[in-house]
PDB file of C-alpha atoms in Angstrom:
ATOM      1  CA  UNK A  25     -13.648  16.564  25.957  1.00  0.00           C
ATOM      2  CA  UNK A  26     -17.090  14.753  25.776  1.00  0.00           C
ATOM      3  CA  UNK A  27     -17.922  11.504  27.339  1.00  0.00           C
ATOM      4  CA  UNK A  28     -21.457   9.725  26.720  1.00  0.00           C
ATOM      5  CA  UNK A  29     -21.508   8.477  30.702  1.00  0.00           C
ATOM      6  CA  UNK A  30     -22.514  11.161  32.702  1.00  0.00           C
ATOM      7  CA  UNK A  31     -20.099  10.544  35.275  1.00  0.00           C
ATOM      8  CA  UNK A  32     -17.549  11.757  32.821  1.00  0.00           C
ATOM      9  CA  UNK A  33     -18.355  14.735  31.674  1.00  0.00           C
ATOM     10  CA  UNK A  34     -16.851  17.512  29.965  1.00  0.00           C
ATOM     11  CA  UNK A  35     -16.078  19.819  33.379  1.00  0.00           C
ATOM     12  CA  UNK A  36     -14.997  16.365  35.183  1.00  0.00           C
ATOM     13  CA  UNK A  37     -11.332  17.843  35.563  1.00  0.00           C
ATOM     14  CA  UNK A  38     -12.041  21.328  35.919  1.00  0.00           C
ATOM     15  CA  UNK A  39     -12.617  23.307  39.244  1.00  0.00           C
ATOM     16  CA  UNK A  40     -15.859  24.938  39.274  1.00  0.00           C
ATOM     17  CA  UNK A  41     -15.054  28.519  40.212  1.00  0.00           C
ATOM     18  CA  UNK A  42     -11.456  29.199  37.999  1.00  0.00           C
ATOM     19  CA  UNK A  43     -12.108  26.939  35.016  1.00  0.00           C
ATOM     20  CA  UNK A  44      -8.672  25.637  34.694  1.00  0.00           C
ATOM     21  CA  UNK A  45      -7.856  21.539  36.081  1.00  0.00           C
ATOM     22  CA  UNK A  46      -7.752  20.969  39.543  1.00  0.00           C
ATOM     23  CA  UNK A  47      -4.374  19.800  41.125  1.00  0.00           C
ATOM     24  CA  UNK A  48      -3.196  18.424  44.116  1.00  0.00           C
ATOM     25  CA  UNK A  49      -0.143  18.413  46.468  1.00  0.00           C
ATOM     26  CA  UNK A  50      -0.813  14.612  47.453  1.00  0.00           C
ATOM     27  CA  UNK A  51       0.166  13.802  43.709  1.00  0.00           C
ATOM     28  CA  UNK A  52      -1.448  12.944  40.022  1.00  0.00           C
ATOM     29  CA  UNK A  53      -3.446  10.729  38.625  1.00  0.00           C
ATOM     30  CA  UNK A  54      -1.917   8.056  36.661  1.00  0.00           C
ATOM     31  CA  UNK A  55      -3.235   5.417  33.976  1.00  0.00           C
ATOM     32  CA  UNK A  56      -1.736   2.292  36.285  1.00  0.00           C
ATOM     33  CA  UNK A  57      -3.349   4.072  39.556  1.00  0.00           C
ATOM     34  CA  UNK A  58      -6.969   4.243  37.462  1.00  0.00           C
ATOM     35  CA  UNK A  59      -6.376   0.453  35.986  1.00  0.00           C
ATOM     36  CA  UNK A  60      -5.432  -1.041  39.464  1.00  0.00           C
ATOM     37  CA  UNK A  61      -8.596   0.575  40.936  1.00  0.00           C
ATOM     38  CA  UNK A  62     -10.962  -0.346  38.124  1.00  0.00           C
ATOM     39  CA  UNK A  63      -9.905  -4.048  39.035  1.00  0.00           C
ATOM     40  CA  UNK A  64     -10.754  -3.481  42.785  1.00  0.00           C
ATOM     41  CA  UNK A  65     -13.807  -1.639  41.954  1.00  0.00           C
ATOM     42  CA  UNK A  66     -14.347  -4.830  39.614  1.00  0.00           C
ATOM     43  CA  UNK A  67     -13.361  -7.099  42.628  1.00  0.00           C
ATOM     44  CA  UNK A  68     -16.163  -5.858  45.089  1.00  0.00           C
ATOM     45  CA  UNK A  69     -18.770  -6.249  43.119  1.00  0.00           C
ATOM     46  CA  UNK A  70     -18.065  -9.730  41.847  1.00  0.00           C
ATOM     47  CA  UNK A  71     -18.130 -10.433  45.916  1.00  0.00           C
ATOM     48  CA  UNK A  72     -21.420  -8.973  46.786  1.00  0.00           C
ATOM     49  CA  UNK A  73     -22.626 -10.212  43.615  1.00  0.00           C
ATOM     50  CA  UNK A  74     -21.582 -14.385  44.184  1.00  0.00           C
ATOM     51  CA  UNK A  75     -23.270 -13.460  47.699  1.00  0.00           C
ATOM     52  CA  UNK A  76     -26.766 -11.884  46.439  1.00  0.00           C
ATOM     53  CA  UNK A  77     -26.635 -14.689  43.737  1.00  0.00           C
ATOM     54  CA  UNK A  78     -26.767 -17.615  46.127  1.00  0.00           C
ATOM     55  CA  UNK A  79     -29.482 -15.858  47.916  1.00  0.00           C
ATOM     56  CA  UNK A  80     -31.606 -14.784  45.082  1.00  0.00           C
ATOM     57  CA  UNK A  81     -33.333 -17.753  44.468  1.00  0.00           C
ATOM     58  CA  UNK A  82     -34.142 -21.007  46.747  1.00  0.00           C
ATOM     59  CA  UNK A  83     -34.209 -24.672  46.321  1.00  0.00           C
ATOM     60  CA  UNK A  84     -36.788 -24.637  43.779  1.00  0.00           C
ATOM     61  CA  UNK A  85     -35.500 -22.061  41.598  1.00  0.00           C
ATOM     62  CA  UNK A  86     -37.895 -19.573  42.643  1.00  0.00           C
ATOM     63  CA  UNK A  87     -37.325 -15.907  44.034  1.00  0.00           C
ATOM     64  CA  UNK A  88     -36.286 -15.781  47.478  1.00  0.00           C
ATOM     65  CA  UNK A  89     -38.373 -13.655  49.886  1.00  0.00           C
ATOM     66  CA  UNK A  90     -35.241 -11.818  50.141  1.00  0.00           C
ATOM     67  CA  UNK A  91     -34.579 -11.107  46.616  1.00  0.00           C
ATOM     68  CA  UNK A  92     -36.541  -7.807  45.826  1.00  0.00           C
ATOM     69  CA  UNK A  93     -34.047  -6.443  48.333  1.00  0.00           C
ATOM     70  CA  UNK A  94     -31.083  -7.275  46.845  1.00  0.00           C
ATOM     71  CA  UNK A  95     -32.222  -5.989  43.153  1.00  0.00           C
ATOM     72  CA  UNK A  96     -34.432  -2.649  44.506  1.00  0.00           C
ATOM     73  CA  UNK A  97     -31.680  -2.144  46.974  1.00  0.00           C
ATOM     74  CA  UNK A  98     -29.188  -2.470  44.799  1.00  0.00           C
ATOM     75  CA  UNK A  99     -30.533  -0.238  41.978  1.00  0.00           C
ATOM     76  CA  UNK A 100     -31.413   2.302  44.928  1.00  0.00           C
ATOM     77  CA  UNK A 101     -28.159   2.501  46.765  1.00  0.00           C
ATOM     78  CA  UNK A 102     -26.220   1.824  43.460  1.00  0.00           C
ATOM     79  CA  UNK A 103     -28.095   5.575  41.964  1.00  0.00           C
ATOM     80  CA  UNK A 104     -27.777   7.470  44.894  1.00  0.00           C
ATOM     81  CA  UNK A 105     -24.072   6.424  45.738  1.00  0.00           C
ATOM     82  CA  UNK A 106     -23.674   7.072  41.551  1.00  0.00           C
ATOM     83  CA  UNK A 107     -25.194  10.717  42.032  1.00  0.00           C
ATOM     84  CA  UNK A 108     -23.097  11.543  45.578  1.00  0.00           C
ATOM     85  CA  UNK A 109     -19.771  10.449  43.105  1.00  0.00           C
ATOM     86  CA  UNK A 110     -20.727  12.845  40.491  1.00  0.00           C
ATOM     87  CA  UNK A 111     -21.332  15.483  42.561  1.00  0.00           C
ATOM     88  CA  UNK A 112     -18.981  15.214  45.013  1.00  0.00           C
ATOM     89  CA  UNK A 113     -15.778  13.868  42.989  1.00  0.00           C
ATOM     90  CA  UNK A 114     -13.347  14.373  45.123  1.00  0.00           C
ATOM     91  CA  UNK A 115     -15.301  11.568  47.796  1.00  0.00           C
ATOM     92  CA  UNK A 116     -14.812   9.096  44.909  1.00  0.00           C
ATOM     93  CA  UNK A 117     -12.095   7.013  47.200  1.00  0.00           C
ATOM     94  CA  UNK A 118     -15.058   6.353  49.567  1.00  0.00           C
ATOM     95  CA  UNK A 119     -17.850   6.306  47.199  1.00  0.00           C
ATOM     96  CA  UNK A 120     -16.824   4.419  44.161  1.00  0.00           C
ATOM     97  CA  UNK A 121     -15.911   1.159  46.518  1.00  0.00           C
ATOM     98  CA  UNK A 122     -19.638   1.525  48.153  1.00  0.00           C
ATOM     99  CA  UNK A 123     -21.193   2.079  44.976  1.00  0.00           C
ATOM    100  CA  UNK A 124     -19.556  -1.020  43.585  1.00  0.00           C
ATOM    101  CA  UNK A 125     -20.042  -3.055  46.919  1.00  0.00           C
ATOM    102  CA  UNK A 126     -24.181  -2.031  46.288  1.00  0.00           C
ATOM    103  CA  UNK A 127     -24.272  -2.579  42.187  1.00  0.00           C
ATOM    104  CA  UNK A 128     -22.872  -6.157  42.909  1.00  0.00           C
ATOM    105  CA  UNK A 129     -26.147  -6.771  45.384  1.00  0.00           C
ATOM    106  CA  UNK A 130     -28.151  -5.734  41.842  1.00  0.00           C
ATOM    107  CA  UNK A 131     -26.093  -7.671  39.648  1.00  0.00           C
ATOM    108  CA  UNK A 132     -25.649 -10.694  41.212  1.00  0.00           C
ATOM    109  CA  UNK A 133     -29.695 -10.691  41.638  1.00  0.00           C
ATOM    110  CA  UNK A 134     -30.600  -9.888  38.336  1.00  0.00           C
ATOM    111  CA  UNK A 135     -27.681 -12.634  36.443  1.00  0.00           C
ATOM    112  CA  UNK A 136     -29.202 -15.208  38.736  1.00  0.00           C
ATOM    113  CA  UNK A 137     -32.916 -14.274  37.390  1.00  0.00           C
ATOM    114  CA  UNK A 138     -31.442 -14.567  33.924  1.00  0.00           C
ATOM    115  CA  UNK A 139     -29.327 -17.755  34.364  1.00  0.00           C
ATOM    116  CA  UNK A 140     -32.454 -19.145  35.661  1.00  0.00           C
ATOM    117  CA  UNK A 141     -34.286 -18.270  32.661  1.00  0.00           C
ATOM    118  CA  UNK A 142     -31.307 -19.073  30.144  1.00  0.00           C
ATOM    119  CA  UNK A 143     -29.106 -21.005  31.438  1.00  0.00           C
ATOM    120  CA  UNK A 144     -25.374 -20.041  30.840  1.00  0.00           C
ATOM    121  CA  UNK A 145     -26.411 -17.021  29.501  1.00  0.00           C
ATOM    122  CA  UNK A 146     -24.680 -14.630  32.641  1.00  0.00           C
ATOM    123  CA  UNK A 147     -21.143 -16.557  31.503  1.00  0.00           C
ATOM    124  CA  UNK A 148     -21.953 -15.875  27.936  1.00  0.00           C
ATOM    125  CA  UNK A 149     -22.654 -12.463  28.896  1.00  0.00           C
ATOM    126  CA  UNK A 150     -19.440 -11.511  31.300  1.00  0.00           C
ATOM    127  CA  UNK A 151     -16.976 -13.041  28.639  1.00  0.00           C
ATOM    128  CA  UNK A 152     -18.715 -11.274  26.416  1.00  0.00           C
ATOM    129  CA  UNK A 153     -18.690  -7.893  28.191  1.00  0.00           C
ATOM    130  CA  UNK A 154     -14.510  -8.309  28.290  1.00  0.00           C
ATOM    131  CA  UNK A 155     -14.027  -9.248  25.114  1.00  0.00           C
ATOM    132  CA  UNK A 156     -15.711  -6.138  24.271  1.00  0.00           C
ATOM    133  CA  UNK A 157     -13.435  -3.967  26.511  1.00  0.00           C
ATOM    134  CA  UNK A 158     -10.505  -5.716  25.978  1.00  0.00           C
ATOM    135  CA  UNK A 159     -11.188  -5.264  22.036  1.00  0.00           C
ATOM    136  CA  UNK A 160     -11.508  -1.861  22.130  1.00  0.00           C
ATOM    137  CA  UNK A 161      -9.099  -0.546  24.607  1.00  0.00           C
ATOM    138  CA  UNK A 162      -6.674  -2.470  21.957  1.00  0.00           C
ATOM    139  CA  UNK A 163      -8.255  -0.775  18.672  1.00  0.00           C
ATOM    140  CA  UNK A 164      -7.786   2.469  20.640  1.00  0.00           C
ATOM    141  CA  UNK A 165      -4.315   2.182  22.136  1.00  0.00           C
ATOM    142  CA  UNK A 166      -3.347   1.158  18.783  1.00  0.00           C
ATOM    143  CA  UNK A 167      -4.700   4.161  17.243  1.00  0.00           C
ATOM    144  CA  UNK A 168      -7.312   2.575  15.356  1.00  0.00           C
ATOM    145  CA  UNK A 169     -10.420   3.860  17.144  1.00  0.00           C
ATOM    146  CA  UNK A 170      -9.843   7.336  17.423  1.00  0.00           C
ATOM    147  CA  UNK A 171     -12.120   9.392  19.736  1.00  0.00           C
ATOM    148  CA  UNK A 172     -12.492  12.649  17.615  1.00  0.00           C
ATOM    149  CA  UNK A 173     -14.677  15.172  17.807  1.00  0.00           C
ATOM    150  CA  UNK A 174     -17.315  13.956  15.384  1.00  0.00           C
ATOM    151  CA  UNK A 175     -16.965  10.493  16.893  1.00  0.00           C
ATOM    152  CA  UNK A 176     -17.769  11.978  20.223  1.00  0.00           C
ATOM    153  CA  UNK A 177     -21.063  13.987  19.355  1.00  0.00           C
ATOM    154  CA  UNK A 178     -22.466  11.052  17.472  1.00  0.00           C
ATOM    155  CA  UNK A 179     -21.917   8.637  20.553  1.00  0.00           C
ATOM    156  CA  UNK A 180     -23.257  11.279  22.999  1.00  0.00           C
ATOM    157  CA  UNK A 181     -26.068  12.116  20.783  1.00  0.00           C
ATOM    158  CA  UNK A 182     -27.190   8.295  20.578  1.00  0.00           C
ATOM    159  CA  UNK A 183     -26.488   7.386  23.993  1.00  0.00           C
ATOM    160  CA  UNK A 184     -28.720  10.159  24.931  1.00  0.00           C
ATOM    161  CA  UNK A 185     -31.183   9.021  22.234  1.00  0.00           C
ATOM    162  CA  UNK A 186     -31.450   5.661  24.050  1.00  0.00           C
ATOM    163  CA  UNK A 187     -31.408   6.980  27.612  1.00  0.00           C
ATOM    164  CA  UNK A 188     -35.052   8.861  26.103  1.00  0.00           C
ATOM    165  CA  UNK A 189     -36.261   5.650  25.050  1.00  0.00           C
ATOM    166  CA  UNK A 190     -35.870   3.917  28.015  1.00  0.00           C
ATOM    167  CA  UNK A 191     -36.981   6.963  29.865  1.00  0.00           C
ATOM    168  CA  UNK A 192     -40.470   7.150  27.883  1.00  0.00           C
ATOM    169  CA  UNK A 193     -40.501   3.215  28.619  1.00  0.00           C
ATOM    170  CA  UNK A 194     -40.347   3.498  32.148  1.00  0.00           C
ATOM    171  CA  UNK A 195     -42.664   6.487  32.316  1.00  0.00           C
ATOM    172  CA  UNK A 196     -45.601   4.853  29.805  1.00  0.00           C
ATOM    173  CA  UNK A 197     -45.446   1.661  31.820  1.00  0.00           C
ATOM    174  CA  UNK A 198     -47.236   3.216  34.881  1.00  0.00           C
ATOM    175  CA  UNK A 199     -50.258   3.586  32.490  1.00  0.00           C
ATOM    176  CA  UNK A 200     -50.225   0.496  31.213  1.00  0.00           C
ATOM    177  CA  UNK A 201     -48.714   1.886  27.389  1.00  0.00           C
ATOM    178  CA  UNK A 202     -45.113  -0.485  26.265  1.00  0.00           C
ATOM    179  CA  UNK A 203     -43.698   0.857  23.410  1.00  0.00           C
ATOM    180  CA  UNK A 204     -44.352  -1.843  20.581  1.00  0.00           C
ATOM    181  CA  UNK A 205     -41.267  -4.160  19.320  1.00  0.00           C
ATOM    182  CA  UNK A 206     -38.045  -2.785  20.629  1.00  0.00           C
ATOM    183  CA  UNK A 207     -38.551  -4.704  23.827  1.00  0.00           C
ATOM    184  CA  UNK A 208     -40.122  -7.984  21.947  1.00  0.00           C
ATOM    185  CA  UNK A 209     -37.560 -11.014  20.718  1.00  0.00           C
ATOM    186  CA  UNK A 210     -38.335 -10.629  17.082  1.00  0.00           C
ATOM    187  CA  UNK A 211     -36.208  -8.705  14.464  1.00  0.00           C
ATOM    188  CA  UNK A 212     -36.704  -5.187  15.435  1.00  0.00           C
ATOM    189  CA  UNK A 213     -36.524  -5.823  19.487  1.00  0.00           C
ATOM    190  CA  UNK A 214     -32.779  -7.384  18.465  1.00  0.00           C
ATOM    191  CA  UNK A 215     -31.953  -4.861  16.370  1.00  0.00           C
ATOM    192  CA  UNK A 216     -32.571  -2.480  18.826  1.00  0.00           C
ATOM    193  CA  UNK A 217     -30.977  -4.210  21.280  1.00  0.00           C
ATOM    194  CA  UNK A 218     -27.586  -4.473  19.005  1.00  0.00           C
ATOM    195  CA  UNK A 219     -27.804  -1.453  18.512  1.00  0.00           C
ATOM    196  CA  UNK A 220     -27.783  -0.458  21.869  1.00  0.00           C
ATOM    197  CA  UNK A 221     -24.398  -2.792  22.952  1.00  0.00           C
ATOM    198  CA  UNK A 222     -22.890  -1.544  20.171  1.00  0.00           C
ATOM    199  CA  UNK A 223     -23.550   2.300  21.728  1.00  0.00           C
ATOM    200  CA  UNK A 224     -22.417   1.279  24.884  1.00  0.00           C
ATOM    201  CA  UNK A 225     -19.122  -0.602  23.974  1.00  0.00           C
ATOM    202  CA  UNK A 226     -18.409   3.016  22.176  1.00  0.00           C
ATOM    203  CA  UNK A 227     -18.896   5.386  25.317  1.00  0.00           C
ATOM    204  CA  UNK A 228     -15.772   2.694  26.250  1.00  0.00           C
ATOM    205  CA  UNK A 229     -13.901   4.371  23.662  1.00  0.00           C
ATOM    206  CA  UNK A 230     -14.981   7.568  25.080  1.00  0.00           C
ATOM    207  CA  UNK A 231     -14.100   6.769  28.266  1.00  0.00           C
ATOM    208  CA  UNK A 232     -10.500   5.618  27.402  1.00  0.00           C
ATOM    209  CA  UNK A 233      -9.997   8.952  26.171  1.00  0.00           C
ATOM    210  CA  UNK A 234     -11.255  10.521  29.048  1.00  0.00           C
ATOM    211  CA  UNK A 235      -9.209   9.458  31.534  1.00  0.00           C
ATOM    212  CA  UNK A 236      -6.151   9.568  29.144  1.00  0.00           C
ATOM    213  CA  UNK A 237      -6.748  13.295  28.873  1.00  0.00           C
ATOM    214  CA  UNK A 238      -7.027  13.205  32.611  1.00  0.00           C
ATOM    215  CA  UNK A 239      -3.664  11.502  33.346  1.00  0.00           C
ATOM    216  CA  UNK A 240      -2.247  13.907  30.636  1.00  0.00           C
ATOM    217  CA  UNK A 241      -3.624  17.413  32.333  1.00  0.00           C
ATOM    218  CA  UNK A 242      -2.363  15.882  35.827  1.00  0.00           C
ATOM    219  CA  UNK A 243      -5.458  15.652  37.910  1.00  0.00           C
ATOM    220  CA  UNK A 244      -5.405  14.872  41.059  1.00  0.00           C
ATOM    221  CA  UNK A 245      -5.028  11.496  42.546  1.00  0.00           C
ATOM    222  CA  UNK A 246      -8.510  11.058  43.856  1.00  0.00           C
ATOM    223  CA  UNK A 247      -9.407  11.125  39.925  1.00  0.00           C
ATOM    224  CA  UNK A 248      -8.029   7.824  40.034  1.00  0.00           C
ATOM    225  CA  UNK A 249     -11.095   6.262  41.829  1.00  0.00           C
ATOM    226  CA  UNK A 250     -13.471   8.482  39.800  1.00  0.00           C
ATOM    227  CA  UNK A 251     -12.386   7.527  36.382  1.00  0.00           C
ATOM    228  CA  UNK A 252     -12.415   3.502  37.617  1.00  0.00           C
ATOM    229  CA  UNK A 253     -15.990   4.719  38.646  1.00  0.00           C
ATOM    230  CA  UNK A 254     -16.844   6.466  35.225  1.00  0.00           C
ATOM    231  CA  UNK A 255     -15.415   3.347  33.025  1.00  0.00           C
ATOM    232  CA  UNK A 256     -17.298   0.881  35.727  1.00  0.00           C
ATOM    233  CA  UNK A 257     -20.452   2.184  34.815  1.00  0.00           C
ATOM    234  CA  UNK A 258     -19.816   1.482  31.193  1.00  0.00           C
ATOM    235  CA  UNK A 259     -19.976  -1.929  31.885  1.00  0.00           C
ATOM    236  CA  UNK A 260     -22.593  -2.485  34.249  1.00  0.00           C
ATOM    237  CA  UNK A 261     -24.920  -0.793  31.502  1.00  0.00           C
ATOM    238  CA  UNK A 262     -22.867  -2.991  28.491  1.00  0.00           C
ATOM    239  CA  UNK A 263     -23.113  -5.901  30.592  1.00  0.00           C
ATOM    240  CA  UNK A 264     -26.611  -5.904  30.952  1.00  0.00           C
ATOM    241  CA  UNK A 265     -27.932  -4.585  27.401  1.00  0.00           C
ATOM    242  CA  UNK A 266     -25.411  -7.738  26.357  1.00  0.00           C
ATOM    243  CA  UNK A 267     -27.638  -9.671  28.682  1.00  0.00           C
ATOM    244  CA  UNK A 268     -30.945  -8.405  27.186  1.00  0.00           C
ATOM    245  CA  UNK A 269     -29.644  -9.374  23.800  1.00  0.00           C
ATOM    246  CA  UNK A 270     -29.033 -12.953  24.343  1.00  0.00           C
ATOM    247  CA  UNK A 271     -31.829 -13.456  26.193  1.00  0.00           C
ATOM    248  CA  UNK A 272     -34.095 -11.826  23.188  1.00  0.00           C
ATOM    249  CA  UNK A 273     -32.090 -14.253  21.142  1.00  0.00           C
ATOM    250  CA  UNK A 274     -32.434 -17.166  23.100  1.00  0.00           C
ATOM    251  CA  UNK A 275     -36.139 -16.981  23.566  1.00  0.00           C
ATOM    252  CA  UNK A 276     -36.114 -18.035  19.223  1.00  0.00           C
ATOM    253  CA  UNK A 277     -35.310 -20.680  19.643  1.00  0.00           C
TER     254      UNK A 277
END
């Protein structure tokens, strides 16, 4: 059992000390319990992200004097309520709502810097982001995606790949270094970019399986919450590397 998001990892169902999956008197998890709570999760952050929108930019169209709280306070509280999940599964029924309340104070922000940009390009990018999901929950319930082995350790291993990237990115750009063409808008920046949605709408697939083999191995109901968290963090990251790729396109033109 491998999963390219970190919140679903390979000892997710496991107890620490014995090995074996953790169960619960207070009952199971079940796919319908995990779907219902991915929309809620799904729900919150749409709210707090309509609200940070309308306050993310003013009349004008500029930024706000409140705005660098709702994107640094949303990427702040969104890590540290993402870390206190992974570590501490079994507060996913408290967590996963707060984390999704906080990401939507981030997303909202950062579609509304975009949209400004691009216009239409946050609608392009949500029905977009859907599609994806949609698509590929389909191929896999179907049985045409199948998550085997080798499919898993070449998703992991590129999803990793890209998480150094953007790692040596973020590190080289306190001295001033940016790693040439993968972040530019001409063929190799897109490419890159593709690449990278394509990457993330396949940890989906990973995902899917994930909390299937969950459901299957009867974990406990709290699992629920943390496998809507898991498959929620999917798509903030596909949502906004779908973002970064129509914006690279759009700036062609």
């Amino acid at each position: 059992m491998r999963s390219g998001n970190p919140a679903l990892k390979e000892s997710t169902f496991l107890d620490s000390a014995t090995g074996v999956v953790v169960t619960r008197d207070g009952g199971a998890m079940t796919l319908n319990g995990t779907v219902n709570k991915t929309g809620l999760l799904l729900l919150l952050a749409v709210i707090t992200a309509a609200y940070a929108w309308s306050q993310t930019l003013d009349a004008s169209g500029n930024l706000s004097a409140t705005a660098p709280y709702y994107l640094w306070g949303g990427v702040i509280g969104g890590l540290v309520l993402a870390l206190v999940t992974v570590f501490k599964k079994e507060w996913a029924p408290v967590t996963a709502p707060l984390y999704a309340l906080v990401e939507g104070l981030f997303l909202g922000s950062i579609s509304a810097i975009y949209n400004a940009r691009f216009e239409g390009i946050v609608f392009q990018a949500v029905m977009l982001t859907f599609a994806i999901m949609f698509a590929l929950l389909m191929a896999y319930r179907s049985g045409l995606i199948k998550a085997t082995e080798n499919f898993k350790l070449g998703v992991v291993a590129a999803t990793g790949g890209i998480f150094l990237v953007y790692l040596a990115t973020f590190v080289l750009g306190f001295f001033g270094i940016k790693i040439p063409m993968i972040h530019d808008s001409g063929l190799i920046g897109i490419g890159f970019s593709l690449f990278v949605v394509v990457i993330a709408a396949l940890n989906l697939v990973l995902d899917f399986d994930f909390i299937e083999t969950g459901v299957e191995k009867g974990a406990p109901k709290y699992m629920e919450w943390y496998g809507a968290f898991g498959l929620m963090v999917t798509l903030v990251w596909l949502y906004l590397e779908i973002l970064r790729l129509l914006s690279k396109l759009q700036s062609r033109n």
